[in-house]
mmCIF file of C-alpha atoms in Angstrom:
data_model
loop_
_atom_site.group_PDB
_atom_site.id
_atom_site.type_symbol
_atom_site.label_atom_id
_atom_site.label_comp_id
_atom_site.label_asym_id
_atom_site.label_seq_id
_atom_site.Cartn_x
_atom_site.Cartn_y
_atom_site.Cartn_z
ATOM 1 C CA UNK G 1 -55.739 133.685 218.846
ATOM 2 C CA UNK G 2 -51.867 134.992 218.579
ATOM 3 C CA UNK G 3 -49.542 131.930 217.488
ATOM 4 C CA UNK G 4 -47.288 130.322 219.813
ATOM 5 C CA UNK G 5 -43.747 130.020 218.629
ATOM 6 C CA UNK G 6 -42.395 127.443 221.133
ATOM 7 C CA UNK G 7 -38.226 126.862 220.491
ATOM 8 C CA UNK G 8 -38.441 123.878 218.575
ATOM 9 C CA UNK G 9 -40.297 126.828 215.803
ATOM 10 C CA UNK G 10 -37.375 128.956 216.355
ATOM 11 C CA UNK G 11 -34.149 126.656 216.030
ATOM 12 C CA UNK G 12 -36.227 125.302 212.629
ATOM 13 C CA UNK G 13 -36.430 129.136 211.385
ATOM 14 C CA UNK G 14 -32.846 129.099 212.168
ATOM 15 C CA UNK G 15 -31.702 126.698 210.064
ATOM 16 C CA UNK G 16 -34.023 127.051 207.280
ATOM 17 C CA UNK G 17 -32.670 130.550 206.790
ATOM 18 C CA UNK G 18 -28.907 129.148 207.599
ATOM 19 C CA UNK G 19 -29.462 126.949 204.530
ATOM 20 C CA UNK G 20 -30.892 129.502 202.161
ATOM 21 C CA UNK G 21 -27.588 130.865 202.881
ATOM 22 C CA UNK G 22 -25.090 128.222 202.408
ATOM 23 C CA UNK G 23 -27.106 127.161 198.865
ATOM 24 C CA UNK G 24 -25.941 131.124 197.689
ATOM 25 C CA UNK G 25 -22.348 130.413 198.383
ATOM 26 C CA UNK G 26 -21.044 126.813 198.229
ATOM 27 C CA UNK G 27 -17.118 126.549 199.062
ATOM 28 C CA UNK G 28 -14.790 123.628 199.027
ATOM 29 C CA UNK G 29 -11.837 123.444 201.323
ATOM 30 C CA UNK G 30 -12.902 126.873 202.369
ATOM 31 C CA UNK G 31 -15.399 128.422 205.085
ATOM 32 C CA UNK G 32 -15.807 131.651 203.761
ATOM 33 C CA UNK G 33 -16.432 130.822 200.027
ATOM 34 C CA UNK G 34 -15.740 134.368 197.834
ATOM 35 C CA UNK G 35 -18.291 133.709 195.131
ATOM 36 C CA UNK G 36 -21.248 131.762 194.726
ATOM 37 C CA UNK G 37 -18.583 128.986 193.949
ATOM 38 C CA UNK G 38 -15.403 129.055 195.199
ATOM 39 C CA UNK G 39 -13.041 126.071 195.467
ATOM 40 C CA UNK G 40 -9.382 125.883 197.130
ATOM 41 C CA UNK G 41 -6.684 123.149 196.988
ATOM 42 C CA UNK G 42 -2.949 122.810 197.666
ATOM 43 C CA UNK G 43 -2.339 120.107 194.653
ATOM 44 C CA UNK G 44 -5.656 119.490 193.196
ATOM 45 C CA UNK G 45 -7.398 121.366 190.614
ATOM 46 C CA UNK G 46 -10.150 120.638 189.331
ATOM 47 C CA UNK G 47 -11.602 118.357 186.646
ATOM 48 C CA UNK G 48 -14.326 119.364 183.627
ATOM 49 C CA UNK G 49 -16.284 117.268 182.498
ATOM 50 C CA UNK G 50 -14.617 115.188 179.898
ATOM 51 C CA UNK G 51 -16.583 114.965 176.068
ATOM 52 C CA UNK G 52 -15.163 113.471 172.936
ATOM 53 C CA UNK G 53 -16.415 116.335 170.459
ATOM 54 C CA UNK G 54 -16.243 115.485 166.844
ATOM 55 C CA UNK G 55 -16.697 118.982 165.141
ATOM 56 C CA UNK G 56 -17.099 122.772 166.525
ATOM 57 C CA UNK G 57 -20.383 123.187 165.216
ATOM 58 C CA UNK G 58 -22.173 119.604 166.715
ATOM 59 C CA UNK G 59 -23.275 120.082 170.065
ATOM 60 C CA UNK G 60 -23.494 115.888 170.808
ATOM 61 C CA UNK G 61 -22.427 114.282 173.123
ATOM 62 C CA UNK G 62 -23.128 116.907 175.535
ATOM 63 C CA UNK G 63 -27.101 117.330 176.525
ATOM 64 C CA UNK G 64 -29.436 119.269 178.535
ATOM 65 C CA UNK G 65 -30.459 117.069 181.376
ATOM 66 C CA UNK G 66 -33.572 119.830 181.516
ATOM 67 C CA UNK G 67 -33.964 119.312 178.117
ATOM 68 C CA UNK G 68 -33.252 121.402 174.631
ATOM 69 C CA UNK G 69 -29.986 122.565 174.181
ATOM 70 C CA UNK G 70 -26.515 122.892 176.306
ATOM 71 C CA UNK G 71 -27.104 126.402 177.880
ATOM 72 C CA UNK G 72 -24.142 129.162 176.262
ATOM 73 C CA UNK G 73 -21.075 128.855 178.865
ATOM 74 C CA UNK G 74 -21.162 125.281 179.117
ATOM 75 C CA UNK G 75 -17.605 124.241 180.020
ATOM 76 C CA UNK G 76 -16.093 121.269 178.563
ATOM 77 C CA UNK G 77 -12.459 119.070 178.554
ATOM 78 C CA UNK G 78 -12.204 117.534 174.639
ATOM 79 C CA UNK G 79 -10.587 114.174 174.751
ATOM 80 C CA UNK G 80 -10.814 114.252 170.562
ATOM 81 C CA UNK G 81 -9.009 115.096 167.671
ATOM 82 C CA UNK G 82 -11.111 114.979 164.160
ATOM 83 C CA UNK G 83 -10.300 115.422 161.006
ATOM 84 C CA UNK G 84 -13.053 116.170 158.844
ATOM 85 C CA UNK G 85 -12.900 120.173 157.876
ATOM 86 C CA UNK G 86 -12.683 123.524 158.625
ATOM 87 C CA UNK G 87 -14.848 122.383 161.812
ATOM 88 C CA UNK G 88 -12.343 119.965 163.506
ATOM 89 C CA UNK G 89 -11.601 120.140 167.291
ATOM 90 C CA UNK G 90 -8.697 119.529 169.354
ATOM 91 C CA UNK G 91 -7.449 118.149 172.210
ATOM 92 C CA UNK G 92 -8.343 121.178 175.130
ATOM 93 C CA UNK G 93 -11.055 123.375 176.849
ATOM 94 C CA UNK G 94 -14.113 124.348 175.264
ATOM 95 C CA UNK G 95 -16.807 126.880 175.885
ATOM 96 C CA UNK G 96 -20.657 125.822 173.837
ATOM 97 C CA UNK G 97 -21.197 130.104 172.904
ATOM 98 C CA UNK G 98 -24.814 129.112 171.669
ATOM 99 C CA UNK G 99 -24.561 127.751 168.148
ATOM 100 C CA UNK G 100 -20.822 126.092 168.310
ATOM 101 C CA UNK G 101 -17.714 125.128 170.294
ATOM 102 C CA UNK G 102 -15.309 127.462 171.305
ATOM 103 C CA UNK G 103 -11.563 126.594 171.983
ATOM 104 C CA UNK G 104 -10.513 128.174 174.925
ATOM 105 C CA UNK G 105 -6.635 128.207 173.981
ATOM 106 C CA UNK G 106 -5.879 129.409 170.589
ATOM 107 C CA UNK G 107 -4.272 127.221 168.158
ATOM 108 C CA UNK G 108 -0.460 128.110 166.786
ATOM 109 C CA UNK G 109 1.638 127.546 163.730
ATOM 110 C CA UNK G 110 3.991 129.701 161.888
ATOM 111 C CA UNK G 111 6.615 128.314 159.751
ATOM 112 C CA UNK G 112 8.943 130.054 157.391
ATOM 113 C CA UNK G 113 10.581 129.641 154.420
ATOM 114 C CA UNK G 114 13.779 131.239 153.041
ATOM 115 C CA UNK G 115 15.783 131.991 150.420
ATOM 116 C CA UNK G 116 19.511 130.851 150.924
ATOM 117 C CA UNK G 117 21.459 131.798 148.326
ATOM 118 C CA UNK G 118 20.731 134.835 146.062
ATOM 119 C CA UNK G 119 20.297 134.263 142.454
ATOM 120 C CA UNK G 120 21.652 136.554 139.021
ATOM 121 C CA UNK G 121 18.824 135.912 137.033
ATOM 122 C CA UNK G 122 18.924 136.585 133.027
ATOM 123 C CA UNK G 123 16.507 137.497 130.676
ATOM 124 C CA UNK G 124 17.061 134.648 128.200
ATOM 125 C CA UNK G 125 16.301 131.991 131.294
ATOM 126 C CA UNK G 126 12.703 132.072 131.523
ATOM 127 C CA UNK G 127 11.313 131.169 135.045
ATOM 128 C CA UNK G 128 14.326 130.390 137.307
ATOM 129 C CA UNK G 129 13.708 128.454 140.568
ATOM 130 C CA UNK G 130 14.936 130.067 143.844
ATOM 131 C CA UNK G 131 17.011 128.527 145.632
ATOM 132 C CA UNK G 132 15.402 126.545 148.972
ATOM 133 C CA UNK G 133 12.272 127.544 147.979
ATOM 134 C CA UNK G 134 11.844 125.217 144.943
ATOM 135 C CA UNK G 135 9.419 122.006 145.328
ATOM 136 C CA UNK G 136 9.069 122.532 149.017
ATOM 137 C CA UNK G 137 6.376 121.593 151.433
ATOM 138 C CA UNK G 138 4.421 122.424 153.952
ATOM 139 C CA UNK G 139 2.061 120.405 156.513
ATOM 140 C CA UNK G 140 -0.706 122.031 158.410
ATOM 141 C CA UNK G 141 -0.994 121.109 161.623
ATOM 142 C CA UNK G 142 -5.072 122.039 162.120
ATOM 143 C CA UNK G 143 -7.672 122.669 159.760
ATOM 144 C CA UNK G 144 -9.249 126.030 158.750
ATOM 145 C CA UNK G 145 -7.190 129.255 157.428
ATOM 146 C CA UNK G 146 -3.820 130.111 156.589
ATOM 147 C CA UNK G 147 -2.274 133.462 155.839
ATOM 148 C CA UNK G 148 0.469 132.924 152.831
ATOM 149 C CA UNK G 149 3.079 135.935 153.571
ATOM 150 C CA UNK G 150 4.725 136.169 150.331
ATOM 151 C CA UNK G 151 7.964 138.417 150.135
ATOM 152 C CA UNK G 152 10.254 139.124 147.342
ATOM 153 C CA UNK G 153 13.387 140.891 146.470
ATOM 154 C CA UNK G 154 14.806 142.225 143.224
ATOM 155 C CA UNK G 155 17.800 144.745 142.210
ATOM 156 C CA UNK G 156 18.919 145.127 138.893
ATOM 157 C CA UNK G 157 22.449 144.627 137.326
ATOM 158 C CA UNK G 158 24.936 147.097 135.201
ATOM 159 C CA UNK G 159 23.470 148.930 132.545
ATOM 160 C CA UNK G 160 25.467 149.347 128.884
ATOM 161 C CA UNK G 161 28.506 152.407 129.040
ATOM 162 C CA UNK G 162 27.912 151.903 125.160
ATOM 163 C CA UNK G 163 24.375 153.123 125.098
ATOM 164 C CA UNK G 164 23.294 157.189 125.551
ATOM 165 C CA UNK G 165 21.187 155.957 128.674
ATOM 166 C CA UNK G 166 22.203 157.179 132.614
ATOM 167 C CA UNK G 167 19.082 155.599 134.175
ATOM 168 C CA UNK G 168 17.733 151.789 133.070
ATOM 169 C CA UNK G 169 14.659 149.848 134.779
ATOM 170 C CA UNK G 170 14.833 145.836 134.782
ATOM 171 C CA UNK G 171 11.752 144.219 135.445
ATOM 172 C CA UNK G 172 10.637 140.618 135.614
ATOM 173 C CA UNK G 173 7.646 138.709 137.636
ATOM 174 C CA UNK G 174 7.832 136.424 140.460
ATOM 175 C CA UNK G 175 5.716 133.444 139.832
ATOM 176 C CA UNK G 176 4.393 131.306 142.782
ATOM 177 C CA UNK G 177 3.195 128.226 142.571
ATOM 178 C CA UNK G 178 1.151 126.199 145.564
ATOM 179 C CA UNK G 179 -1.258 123.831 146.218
ATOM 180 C CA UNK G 180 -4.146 124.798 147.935
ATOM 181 C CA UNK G 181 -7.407 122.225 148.704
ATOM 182 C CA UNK G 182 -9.351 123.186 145.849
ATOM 183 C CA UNK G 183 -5.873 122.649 143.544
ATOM 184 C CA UNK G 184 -2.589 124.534 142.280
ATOM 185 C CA UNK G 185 -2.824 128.022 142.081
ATOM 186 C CA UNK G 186 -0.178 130.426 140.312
ATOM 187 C CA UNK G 187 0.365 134.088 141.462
ATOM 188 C CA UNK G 188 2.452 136.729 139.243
ATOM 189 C CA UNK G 189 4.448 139.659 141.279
ATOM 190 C CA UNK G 190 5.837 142.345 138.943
ATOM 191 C CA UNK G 191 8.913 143.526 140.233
ATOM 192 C CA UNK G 192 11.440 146.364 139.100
ATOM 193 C CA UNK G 193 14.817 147.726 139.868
ATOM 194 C CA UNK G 194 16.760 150.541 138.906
ATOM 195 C CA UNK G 195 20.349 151.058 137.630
ATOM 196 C CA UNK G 196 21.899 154.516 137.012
ATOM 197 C CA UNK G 197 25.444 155.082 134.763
ATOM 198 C CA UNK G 198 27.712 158.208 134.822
ATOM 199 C CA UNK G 199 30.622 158.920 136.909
ATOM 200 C CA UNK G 200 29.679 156.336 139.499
ATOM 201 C CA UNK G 201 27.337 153.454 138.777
ATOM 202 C CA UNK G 202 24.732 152.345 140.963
ATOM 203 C CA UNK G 203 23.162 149.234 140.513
ATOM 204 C CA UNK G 204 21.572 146.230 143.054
ATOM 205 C CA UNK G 205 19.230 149.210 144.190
ATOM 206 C CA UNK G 206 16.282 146.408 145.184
ATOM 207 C CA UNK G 207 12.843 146.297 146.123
ATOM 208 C CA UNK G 208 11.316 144.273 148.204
ATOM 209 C CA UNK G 209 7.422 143.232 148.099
ATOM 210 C CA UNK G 210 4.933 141.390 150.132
ATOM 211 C CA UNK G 211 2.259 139.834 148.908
ATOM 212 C CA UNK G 212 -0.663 137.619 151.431
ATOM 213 C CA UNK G 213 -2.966 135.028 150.079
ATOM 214 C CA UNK G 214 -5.087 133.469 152.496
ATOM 215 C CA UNK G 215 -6.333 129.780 152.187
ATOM 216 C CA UNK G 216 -8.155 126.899 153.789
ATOM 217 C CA UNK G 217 -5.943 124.143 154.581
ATOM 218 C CA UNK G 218 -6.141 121.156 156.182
ATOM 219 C CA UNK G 219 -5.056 119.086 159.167
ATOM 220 C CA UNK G 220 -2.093 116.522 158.215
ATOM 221 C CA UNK G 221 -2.663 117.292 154.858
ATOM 222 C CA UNK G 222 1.270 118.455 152.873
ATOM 223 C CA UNK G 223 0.686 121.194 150.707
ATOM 224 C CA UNK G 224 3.987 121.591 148.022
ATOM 225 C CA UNK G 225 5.060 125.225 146.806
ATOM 226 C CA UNK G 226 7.302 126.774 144.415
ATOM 227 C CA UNK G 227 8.509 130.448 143.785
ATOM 228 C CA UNK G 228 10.536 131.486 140.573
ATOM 229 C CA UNK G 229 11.296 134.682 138.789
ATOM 230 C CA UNK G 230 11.402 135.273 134.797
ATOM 231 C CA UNK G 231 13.606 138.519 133.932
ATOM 232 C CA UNK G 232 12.158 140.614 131.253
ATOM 233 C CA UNK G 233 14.572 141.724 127.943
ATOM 234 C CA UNK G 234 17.117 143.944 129.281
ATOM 235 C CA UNK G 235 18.392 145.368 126.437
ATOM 236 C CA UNK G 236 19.826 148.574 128.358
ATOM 237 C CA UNK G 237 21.736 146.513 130.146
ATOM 238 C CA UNK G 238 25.072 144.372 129.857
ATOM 239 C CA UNK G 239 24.741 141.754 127.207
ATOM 240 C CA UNK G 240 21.121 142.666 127.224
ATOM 241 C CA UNK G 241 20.794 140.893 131.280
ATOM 242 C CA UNK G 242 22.152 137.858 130.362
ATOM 243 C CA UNK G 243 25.648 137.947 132.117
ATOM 244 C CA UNK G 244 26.849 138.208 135.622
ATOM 245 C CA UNK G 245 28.974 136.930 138.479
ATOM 246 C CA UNK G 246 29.782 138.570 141.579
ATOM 247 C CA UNK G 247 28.889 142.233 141.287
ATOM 248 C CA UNK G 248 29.559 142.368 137.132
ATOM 249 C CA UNK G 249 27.267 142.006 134.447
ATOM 250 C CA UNK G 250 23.908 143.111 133.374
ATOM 251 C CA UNK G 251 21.822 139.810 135.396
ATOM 252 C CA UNK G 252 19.906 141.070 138.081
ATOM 253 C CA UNK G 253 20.092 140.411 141.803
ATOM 254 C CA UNK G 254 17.368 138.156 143.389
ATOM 255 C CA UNK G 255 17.370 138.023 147.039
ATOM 256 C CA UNK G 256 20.618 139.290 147.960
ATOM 257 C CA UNK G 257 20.661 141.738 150.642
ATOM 258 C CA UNK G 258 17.186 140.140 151.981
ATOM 259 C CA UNK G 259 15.900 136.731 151.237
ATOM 260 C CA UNK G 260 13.165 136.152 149.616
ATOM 261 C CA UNK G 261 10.473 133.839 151.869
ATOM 262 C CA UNK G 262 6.985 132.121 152.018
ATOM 263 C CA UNK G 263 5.948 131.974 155.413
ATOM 264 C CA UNK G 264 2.839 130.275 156.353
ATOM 265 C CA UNK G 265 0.270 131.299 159.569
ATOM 266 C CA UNK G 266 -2.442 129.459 160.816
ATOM 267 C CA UNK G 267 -5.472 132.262 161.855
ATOM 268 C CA UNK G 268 -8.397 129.754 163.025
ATOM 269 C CA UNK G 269 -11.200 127.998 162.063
#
């Protein structure tokens, strides 16, 4: 016996295949939807689904409604800000990449440091603070690691017309001193300058060095920093380094032409 397909069989057919179609491509405010989602509006956007996360690597309080874990691309809004770690989150999109929370906007802070007035430092001194960047402070804004861009600056003075010399090197170290969430830490830069004597003198012939640290910080917490520099026995030079105002004397020349600076970058969690 052949079937009978009457119309009621056909307009059912009809739409049973219509909807197969319509679940492939659902649009909103639009007819002809460009994707298998596609959504238009004139001054609405939409709205994610809105979690409180606590940390980057804790999955709760989203959930599986099939069960197990949150599938990787799992699109959230964080309401939260925590402050517990390297693994804090912040107020913004997130994206669950299979094992931890992804912001979708990447966090910013750069702040810098710098010398304002140059110093003539002297041998018999010891460590001499630097001006505006003595006992300062900085406060990270989010949790995780920091680059430390250290840069320094360093010329030497006037060597002795009394001494059998045409070409001197002064020397001393920049120390830096900062406190880090695990305590103070102190870094030594050597630095050197020459001076040359004869028919014309050269001196302040700097060099400049950079120097990066990198460190975990965290969020809110005020971290206080120091940089100095100790100038080494001079005795080639003008009352062995000890002297100097202006562009005279044997003292050397700390940050004149460029400022010495600690500048501080947040990189991520």
């Amino acid at each position: 016996m052949k079937p009978i397909f009457t119309l009621k069989h056909c307009v059912f057919f009809l739409f049973f295949f219509k909807s197969i179609q319509l679940l492939a491509q659902v649009g909103i405010n639009t007819t002809s939807p460009n994707g298998i989602l596609d959504v238009n509006g004139n001054n609405t956007g939409v709205v994610l689904p809105r979690l409180a996360l606590t940390a980057i690597n804790v999955m709760a309080p989203a959930i599986n409604p099939q069960t197990g874990n949150i599938p990787p691309g799992t699109v959230i809004y964080n309401t939260n800000n925590s402050s517990n770690g390297i693994n804090d989150v912040y107020k913004g999109i997130y994206v669950w990449d299979g094992s931890q929370w992804v912001n979708q906007f990447p966090l910013k802070q750069a702040e810098i440091f710098k010398q304002i007035n140059h110093l003539r430092s002297r041998s018999n001194a010891g460590f001499e603070s630097i001006h505006n960047l003595d006992n300062e402070s900085f406060t990270a804004k989010y949790s995780g690691t920091y680059k430390i861009e250290l840069s320094v600056n360093f010329g030497g003075g006037h060597i002795r017309t009394d001494y059998d010399v045409n070409v001197a090197t002064q020397s001393g170290d920049f120390r830096f001193i900062y406190d880090t969430e695990s305590g103070t830490k102190t870094k030594l830069v050597p630095a050197k300058a020459i001076s040359t004597d004869g028919a014309t003198q050269y001196y302040l012939i700097w060099e400049q060095h950079k120097v990066v640290y990198y460190e975990t910080l965290r969020a809110g917490q005020s971290y206080n920093f120091s940089l100095e520099f100790n100038q080494d026995p001079s005795p080639e030079f003008e009352n062995d380094g000890n002297s100097g105002s202006g562009f005279n004397g044997g003292a050397g020349f700390v940050g004149f032409d460029i400022p010495c600076s600690v500048e501080f970058t947040y990189l991520g969690n």
